[in-house]
Short mmCIF file of C-alpha atoms and ligand atoms in Angstrom, two decimals:
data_model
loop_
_atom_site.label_atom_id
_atom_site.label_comp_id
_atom_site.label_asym_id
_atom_site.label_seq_id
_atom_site.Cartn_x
_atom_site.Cartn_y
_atom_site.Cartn_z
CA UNK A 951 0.00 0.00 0.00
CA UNK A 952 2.48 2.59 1.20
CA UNK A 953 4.83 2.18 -1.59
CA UNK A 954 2.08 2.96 -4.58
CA UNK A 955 1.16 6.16 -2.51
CA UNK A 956 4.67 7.11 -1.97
CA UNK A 957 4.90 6.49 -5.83
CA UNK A 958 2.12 8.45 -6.53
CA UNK A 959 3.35 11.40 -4.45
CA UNK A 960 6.84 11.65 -5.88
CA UNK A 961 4.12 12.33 -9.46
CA UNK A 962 5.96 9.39 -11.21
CA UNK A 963 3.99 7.32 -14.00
CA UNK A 964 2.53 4.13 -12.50
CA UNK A 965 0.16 1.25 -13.40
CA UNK A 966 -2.11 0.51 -10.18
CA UNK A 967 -4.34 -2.17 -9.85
CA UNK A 968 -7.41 -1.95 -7.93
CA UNK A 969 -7.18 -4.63 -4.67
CA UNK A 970 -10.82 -3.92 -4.25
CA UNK A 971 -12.62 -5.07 -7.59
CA UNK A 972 -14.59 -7.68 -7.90
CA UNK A 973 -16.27 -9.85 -10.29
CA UNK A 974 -18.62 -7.86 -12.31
CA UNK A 975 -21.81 -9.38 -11.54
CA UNK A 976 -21.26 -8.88 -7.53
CA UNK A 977 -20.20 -5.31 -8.29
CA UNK A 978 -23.04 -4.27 -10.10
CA UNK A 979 -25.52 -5.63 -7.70
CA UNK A 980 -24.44 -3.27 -5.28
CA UNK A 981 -24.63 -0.33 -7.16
CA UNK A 982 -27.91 1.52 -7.22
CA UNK A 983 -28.01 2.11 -10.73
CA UNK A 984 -29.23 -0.73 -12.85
CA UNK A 985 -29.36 -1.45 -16.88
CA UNK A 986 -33.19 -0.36 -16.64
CA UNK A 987 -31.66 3.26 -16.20
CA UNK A 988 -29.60 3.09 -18.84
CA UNK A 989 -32.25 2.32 -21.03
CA UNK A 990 -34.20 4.88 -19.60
CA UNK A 991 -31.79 7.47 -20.59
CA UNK A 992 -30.90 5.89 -24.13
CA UNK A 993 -35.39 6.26 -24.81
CA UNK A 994 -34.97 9.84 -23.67
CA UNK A 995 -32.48 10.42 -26.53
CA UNK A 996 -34.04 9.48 -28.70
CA UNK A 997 -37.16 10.78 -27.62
CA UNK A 998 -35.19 14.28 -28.36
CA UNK A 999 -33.54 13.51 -31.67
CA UNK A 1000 -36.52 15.48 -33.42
CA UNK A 1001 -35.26 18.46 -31.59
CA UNK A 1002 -31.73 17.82 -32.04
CA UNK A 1003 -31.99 17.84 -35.56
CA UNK A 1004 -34.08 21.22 -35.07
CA UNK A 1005 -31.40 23.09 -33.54
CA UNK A 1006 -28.30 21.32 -34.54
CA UNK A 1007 -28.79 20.29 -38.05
CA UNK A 1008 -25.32 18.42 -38.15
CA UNK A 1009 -27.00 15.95 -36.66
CA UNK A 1010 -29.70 15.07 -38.92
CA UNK A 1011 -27.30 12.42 -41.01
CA UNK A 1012 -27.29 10.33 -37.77
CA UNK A 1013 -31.11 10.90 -37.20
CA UNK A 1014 -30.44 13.55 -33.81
CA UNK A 1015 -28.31 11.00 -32.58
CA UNK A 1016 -25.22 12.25 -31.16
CA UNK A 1017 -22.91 9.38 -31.92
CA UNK A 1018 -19.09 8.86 -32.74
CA UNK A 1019 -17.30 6.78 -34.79
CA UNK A 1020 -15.09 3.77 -33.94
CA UNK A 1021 -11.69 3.32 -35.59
CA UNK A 1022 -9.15 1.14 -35.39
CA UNK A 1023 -5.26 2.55 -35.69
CA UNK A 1024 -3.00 0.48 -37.46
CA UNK A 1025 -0.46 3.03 -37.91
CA UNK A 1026 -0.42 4.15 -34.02
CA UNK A 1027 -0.55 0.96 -33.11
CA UNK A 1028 2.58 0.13 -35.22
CA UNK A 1029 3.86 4.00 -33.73
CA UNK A 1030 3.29 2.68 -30.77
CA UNK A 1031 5.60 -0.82 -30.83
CA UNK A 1032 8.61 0.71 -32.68
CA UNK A 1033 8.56 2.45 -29.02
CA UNK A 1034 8.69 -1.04 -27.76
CA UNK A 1035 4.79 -1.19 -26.14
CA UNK A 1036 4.65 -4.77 -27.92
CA UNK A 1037 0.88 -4.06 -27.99
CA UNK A 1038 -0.97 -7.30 -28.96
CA UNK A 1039 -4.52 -7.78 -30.25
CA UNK A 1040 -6.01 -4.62 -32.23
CA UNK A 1041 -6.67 -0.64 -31.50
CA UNK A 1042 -9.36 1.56 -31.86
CA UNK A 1043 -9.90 4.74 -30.83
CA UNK A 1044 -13.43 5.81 -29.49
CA UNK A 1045 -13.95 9.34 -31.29
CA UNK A 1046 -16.05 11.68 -29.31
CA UNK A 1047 -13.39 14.31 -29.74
CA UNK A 1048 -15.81 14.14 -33.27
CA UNK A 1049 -19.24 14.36 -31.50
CA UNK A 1050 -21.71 16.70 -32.79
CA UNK A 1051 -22.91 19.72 -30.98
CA UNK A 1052 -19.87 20.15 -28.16
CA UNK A 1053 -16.71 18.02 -29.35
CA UNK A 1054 -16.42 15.74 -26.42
CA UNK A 1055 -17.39 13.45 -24.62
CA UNK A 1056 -19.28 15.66 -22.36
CA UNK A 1057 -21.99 15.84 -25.11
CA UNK A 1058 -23.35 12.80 -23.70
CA UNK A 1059 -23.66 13.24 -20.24
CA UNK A 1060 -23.67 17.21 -20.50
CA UNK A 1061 -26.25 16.84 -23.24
CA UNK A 1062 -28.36 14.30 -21.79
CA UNK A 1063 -28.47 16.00 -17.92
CA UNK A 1064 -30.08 19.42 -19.77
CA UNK A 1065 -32.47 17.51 -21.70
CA UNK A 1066 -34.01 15.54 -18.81
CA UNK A 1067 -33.95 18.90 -16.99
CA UNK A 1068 -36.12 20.51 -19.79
CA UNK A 1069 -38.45 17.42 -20.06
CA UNK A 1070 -39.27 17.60 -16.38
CA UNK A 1071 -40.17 21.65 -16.70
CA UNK A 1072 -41.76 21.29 -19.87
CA UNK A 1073 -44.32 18.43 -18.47
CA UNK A 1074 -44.38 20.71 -15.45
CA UNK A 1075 -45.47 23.28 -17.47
CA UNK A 1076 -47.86 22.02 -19.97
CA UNK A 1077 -45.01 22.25 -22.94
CA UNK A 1078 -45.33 18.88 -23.20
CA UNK A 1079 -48.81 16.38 -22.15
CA UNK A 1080 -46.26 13.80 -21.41
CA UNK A 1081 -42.79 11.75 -23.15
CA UNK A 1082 -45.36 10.68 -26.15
CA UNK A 1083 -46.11 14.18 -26.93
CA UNK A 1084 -44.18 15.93 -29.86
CA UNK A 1085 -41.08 17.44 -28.67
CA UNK A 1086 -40.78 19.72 -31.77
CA UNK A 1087 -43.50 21.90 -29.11
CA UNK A 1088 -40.17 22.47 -26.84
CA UNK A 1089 -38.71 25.36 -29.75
CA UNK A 1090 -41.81 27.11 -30.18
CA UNK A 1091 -41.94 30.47 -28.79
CA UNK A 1092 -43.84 29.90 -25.67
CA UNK A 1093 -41.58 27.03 -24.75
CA UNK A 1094 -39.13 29.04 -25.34
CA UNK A 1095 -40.00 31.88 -23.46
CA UNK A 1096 -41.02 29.72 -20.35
CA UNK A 1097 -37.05 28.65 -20.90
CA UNK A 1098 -35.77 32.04 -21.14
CA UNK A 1099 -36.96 32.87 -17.36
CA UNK A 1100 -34.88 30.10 -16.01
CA UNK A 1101 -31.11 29.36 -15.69
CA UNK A 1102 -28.83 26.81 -15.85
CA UNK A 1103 -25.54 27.05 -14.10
CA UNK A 1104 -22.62 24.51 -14.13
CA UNK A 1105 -18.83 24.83 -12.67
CA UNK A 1106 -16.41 23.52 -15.49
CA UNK A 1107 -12.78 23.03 -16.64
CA UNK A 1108 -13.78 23.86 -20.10
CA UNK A 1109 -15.49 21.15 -21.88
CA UNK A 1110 -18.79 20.42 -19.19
CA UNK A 1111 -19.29 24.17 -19.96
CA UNK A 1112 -18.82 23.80 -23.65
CA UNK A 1113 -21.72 21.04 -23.84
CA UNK A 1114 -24.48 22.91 -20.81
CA UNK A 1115 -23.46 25.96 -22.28
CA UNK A 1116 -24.12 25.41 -26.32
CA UNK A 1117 -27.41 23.27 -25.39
CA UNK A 1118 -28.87 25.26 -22.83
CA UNK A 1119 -28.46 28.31 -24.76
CA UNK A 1120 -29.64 26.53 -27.95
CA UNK A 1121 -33.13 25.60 -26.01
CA UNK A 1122 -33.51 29.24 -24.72
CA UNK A 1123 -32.24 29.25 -21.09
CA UNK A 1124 -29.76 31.95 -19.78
CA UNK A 1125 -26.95 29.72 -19.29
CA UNK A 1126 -23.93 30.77 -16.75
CA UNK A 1127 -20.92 28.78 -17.12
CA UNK A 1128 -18.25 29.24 -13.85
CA UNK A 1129 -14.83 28.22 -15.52
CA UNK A 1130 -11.89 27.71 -13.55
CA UNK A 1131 -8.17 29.00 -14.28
CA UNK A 1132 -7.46 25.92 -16.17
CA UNK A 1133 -10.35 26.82 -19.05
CA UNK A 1134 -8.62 27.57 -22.12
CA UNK A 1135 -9.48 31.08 -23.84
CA UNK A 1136 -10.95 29.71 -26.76
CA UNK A 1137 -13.22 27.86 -24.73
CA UNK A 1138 -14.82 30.75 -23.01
CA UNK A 1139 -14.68 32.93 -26.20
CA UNK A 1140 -17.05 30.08 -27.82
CA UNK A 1141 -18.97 29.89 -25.02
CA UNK A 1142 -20.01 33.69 -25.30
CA UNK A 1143 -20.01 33.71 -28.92
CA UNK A 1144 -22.76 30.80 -28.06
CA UNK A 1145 -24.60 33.13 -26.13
CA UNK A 1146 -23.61 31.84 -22.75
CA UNK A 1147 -22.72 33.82 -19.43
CA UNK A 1148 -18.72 32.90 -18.95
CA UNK A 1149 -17.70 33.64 -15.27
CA UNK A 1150 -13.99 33.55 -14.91
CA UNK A 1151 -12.25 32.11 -11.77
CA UNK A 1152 -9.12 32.21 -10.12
CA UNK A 1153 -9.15 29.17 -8.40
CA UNK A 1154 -9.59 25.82 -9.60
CA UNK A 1155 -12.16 23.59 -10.72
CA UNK A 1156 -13.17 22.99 -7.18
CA UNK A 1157 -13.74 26.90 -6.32
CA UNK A 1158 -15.65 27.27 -9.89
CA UNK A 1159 -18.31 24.98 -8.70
CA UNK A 1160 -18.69 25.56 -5.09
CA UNK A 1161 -19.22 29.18 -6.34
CA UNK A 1162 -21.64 28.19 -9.46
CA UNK A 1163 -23.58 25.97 -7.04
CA UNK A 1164 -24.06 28.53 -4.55
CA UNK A 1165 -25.53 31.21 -6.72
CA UNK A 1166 -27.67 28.79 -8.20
CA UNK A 1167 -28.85 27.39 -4.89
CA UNK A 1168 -29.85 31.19 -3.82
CA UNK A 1169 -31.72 31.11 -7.00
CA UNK A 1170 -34.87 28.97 -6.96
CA UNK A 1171 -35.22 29.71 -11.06
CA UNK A 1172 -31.90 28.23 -11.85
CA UNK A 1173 -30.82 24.84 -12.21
CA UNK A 1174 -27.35 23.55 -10.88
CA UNK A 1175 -25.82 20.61 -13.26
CA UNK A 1176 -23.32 19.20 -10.34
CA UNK A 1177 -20.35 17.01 -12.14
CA UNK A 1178 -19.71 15.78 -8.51
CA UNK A 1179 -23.05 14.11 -8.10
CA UNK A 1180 -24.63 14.04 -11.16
CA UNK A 1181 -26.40 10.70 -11.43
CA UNK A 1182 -27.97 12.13 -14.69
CA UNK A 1183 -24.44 12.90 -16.37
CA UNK A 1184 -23.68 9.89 -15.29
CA UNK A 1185 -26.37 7.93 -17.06
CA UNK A 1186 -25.78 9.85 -20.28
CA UNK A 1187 -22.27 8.18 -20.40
CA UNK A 1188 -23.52 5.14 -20.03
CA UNK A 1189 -25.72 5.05 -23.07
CA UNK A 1190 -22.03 5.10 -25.05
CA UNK A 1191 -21.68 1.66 -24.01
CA UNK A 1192 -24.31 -0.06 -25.90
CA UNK A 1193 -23.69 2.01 -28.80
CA UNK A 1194 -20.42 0.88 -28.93
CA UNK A 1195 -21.07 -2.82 -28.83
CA UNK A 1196 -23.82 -2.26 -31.95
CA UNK A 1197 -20.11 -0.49 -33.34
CA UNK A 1198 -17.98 -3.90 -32.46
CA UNK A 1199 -21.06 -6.34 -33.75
CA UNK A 1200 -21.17 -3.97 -37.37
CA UNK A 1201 -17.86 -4.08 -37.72
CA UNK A 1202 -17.45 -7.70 -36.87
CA UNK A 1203 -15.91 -7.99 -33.75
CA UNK A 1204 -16.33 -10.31 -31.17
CA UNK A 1205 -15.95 -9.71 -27.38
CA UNK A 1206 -16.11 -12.50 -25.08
CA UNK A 1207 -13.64 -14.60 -22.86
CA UNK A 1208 -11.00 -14.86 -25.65
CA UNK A 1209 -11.65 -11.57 -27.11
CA UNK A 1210 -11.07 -9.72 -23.74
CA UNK A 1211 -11.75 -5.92 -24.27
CA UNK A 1212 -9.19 -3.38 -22.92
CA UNK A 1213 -10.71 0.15 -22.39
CA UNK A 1214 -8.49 3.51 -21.48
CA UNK A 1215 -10.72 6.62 -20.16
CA UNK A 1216 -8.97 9.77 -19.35
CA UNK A 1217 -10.77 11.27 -15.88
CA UNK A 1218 -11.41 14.18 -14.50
CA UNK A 1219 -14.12 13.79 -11.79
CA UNK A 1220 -14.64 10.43 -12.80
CA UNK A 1221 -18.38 10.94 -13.96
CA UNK A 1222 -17.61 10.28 -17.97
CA UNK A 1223 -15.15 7.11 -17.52
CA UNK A 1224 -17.18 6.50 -14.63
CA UNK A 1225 -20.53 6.08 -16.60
CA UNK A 1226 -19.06 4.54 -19.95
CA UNK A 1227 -17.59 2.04 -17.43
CA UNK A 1228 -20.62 1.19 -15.79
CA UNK A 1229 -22.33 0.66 -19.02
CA UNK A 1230 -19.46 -1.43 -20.25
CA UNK A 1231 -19.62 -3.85 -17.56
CA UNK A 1232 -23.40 -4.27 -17.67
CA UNK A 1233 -23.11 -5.61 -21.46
CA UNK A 1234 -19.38 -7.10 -21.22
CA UNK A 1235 -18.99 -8.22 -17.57
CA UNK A 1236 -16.06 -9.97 -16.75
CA UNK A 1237 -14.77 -9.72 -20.63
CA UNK A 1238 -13.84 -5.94 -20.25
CA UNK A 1239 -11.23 -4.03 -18.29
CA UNK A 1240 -11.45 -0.75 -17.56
CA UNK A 1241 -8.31 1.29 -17.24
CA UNK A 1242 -8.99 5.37 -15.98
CA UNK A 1243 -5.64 7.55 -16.99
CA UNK A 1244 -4.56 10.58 -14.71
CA UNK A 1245 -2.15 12.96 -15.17
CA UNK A 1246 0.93 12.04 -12.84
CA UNK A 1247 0.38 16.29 -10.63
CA UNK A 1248 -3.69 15.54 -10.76
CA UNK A 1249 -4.58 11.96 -10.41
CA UNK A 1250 -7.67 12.34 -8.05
CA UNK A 1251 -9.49 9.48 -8.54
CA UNK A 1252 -6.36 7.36 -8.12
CA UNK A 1253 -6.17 8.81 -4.83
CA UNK A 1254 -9.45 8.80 -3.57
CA UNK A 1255 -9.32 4.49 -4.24
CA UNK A 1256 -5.83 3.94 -3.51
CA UNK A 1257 -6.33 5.91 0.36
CA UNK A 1258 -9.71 4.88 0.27
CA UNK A 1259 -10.70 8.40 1.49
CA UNK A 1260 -12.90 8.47 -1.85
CA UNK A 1261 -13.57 12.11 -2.15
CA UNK A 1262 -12.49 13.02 1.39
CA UNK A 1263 -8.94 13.93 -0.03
CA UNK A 1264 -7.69 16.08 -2.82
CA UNK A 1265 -4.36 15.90 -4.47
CA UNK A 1266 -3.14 19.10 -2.54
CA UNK A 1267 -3.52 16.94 0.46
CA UNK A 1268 -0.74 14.36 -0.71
CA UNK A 1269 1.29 17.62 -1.54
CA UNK A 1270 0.67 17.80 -5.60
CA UNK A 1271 -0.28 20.48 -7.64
CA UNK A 1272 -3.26 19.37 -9.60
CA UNK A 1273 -1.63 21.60 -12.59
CA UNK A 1274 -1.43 20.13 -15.47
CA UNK A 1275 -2.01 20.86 -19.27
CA UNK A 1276 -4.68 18.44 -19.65
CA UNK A 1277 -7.37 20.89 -18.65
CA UNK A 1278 -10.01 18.55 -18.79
CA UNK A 1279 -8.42 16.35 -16.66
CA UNK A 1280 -7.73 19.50 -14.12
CA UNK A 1281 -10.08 18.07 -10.94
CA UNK A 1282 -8.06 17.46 -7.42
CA UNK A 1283 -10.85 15.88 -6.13
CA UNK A 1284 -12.77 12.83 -7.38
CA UNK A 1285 -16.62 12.59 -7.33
CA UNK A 1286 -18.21 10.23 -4.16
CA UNK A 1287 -20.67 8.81 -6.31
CA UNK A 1288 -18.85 7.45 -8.91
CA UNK A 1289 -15.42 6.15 -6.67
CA UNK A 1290 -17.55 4.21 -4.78
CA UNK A 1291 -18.97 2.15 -7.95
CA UNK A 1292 -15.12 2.89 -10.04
CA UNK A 1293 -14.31 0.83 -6.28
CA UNK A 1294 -15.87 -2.62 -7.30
CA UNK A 1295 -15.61 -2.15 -11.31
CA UNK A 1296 -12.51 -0.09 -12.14
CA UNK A 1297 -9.60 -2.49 -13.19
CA UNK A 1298 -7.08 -0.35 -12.50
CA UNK A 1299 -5.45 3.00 -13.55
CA UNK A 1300 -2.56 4.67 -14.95
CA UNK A 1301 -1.20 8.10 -14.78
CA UNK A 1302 0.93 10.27 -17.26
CA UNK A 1303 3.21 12.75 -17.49
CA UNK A 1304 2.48 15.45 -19.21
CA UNK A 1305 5.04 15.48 -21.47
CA UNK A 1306 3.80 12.14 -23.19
CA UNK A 1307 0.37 14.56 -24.25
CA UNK A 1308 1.82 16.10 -26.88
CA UNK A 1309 3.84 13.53 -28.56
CA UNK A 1310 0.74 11.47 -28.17
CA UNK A 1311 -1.06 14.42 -30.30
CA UNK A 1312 1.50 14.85 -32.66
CA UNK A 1313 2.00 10.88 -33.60
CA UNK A 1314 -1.68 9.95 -34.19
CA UNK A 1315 -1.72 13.02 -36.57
CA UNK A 1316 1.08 12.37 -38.63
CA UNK A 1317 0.58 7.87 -38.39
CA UNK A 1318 -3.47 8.57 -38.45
CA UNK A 1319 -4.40 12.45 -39.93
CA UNK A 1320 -6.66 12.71 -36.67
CA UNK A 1321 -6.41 15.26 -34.27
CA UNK A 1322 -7.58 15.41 -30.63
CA UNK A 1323 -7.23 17.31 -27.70
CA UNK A 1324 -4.44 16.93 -24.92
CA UNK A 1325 -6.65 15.52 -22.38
CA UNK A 1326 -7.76 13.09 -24.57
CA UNK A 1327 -4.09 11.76 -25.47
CA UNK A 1328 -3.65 10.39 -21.78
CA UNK A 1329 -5.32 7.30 -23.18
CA UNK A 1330 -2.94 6.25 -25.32
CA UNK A 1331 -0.37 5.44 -22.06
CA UNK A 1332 -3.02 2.30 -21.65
CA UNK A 1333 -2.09 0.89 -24.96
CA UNK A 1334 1.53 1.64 -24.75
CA UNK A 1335 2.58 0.11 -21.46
CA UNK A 1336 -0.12 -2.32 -20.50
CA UNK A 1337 2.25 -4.86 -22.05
CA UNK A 1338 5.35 -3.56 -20.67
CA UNK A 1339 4.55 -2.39 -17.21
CA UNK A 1340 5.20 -4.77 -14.79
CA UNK A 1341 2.14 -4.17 -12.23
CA UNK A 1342 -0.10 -4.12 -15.66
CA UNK A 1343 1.47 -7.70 -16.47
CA UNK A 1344 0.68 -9.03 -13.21
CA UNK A 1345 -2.68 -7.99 -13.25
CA UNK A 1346 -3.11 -9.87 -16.89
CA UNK A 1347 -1.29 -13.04 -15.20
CA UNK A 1348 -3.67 -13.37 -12.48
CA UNK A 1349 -6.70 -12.56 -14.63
CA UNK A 1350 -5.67 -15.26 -16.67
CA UNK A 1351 -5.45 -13.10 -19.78
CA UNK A 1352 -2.17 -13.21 -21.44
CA UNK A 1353 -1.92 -16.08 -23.81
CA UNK A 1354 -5.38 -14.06 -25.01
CA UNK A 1355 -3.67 -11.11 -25.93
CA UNK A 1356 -2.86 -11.93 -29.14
CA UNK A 1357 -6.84 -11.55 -29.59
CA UNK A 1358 -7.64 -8.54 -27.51
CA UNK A 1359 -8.96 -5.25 -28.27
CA UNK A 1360 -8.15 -2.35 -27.19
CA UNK A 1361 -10.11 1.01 -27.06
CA UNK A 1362 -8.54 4.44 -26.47
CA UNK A 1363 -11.13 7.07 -24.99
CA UNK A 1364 -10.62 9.85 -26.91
CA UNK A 1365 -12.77 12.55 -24.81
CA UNK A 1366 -12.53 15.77 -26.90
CA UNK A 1367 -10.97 17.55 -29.92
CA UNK A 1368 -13.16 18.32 -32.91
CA UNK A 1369 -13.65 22.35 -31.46
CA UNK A 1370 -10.05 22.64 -31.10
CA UNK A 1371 -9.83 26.19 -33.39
CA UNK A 1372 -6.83 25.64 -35.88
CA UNK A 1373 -4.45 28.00 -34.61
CA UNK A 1374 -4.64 26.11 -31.22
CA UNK A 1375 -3.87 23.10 -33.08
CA UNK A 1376 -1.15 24.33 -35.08
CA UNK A 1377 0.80 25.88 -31.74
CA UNK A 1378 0.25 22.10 -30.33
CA UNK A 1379 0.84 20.60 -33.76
CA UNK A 1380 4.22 22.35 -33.42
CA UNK A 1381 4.78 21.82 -29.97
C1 LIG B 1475 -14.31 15.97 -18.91
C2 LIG B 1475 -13.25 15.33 -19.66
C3 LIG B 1475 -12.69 14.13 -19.26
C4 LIG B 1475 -13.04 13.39 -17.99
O1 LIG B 1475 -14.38 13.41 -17.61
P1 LIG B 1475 -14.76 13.48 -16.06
O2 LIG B 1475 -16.21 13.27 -16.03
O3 LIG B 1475 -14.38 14.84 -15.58
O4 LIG B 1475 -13.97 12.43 -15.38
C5 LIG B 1475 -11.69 13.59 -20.05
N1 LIG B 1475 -11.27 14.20 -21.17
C6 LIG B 1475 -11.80 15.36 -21.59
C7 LIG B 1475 -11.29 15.98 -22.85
C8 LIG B 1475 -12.80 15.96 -20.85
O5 LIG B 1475 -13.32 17.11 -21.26
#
């Protein structure tokens, strides 16, 4: 114990398995959220995809469904083992850097948490007789106007604010966005340009929302999306997971006990990798392993498990910075909800240094021509050490996976990148 927390506080790069999984089945019994939820969330969506395609007509080729595509790198891969990660098995990367509406993976659960919101006040309201009712009615004038008197606030790095920022304002509400110091400039200048309220801190993540929350608390008109309880964001994740396996099964890929599936999920909070976990292990079970990636000055969640204070400690309190360039991944201080389910699911994690983010970003553009955002590069360190790395070999030894490696898959998160504007890119681009 003492030596992976001594390891973790000198900020070096680490593979740690969780000592407190367990099999999937047992773990998901005691969580409180069940498959039924998921599927509650997934109707929902598409009970909205009219009005999706109303407002964000991007959308309409995918029916107001917003989806992202799967696809596998042969090139990185091949990047990836000249380095020596002797990577077995194939890679994909999961693209919701390319999703529609807020270019990240925070337009599921971002998307998904103001949508619910607005079905609740629009039934409360008489927009809407009930979820068979048209939901075209929720952009007509009066809806709108009904909107218009209410708020919705959230506390963000950059990206949560992007996605309850663009949809909130898109449906009519004033919509306040409290950004901490990590937020990138473009960000906020979107955000405003989006119609959005941008409130600037100088704290971090942690003073944004205990500031956002407050005002809307004093505010019985305004709406507070919380990333540190949200079971609604959390439930929007999870829909991903179902969409990908419809992904594997089109594109013929089997995942079962010889075709174990290897997942990498860059966290913040915890409530996105949190949520596409969950969802993963109600469809896969035992077959997939979920890996979170922290940066080595911020890795909260990693933590939270390994002291098994959950979110009773922050990163400051082991004496590291929580700085780091992968603003999305900027959070000192997990979510409760989701490290007490990440607890019993959560195979294990690995952190990063920061300097691996940009080479990361610059070899899947020149080996792949796709670009995504810094944050989302900390997956790739799954991919490129889990063969390597000596606590990630022991964990495939007792799980009785390696001489199954050869079939494997492997799936790198990537959470964000499409609204990158192109002279951000080209200064990373460059490094
Ligand atoms: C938000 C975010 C994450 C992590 O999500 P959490 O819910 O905060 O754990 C990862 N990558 C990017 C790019 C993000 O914006």
């Amino acid at each position: 114990m003492k030596e992976y927390l001594d390891r973790i506080k000198n900020a070096e790069e680490l593979c740690w398995i969780n000592p407190c999984r367990v099999p999937a089945a047992e773990g998901l019994s005691q969580i409180d959220f069940s498959a039924d939820d998921v599927a509650d969330a997934e109707a929902r969506l598409e009970r909205f995809a009219p009005l999706i395609m109303h407002y964000f007509p991007e959308t309409r080729g995918d029916g107001g469904i917003i989806e992202s595509p799967l696809t596998e790198l042969e090139d990185m891969k091949a990047v990836l083992n000249e380095e020596g990660a002797r990577l077995t098995g194939r890679l994909f990367l999961k693209r919701d850097s390319d999703l529609k509406v807020s270019g990240s993976v925070k337009a599921r659960g971002g998307v998904y948490e103001v949508l619910k919101h607005t079905e609740d006040l629009a039934i409360e309201n008489g927009i809407l007789t009930g979820i068979g009712d048209d939901y075209l009615k929720l952009a007509s004038e009066e809806a709108r106007k009904v909107f218009s008197r209410h708020k919705v606030q959230v506390g963000s790095t950059g990206n949560l604010g992007m996605s309850i920022g663009i949809m909130s304002a898109a449906l009519g509400y004033e919509a306040i966005v409290h950004m901490s110091m990590d937020a990138k400039q473009w960000k906020k200048d979107l955000l405003r340009a989006r119609g959005a309220i941008v409130v600037e801190y100088e704290g971090d993540y942690g003073a944004a929302v205990e500031q956002g929350r407050a005002e809307s608390d004093a505010d019985p008109m305004s709406y507070f999306v919380d990333d540190e309880n949200s079971a609604a964001l959390f439930l929007g994740y999870a829909v991903a997971a179902g969409r990908m396996k419809r992904q594997f099964k089109a594109q013929g890929i089997e995942i079962d006990q010889n075709h174990p599936l290897f997942v990498y999920l860059p966290c913040g909070v915890g409530g996105a990798p949190g949520g596409v976990t969950f969802g993963l292990k109600l469809l896969f079970g035992d077959n997939v392993h979920c890996f979170f990636v922290e940066p080595v000055n911020c890795p909260c969640m990693l933590v939270g498990l390994e002291t098994g204070e959950m979110n009773n400690i922050c990163v400051q309190d082991i004496g590291l910075s929580g700085r780091t360039e992968a603003d999305g991944l900027a959070v000192g201080r997990p979510s409760g909800l989701i490290c007490q389910m990440m607890n019993l699911l959560m195979a294990g994690e690995f952190t990063v240094d920061d300097s691996r983010l940009n080479e990361y970003l610059r070899k899947l553009y020149k080996s792949e021509n796709l670009y995504i955002e810094p944050s989302a590069c900390a997956a790739f360190i799954g991919p490129a050490t889990i063969s390597i790395d000596e606590d990630a070999k022991r964990y495939l030894r007792q799980n009785e996976l390696e001489d199954k490696m050869a079939d494997a898959v492997h799936v790198a998160w990537a959470t964000g990148g499409s609204m990158v504007p192109q002279y951000v890119r080209n200064e990373l681009l460059r490094g």
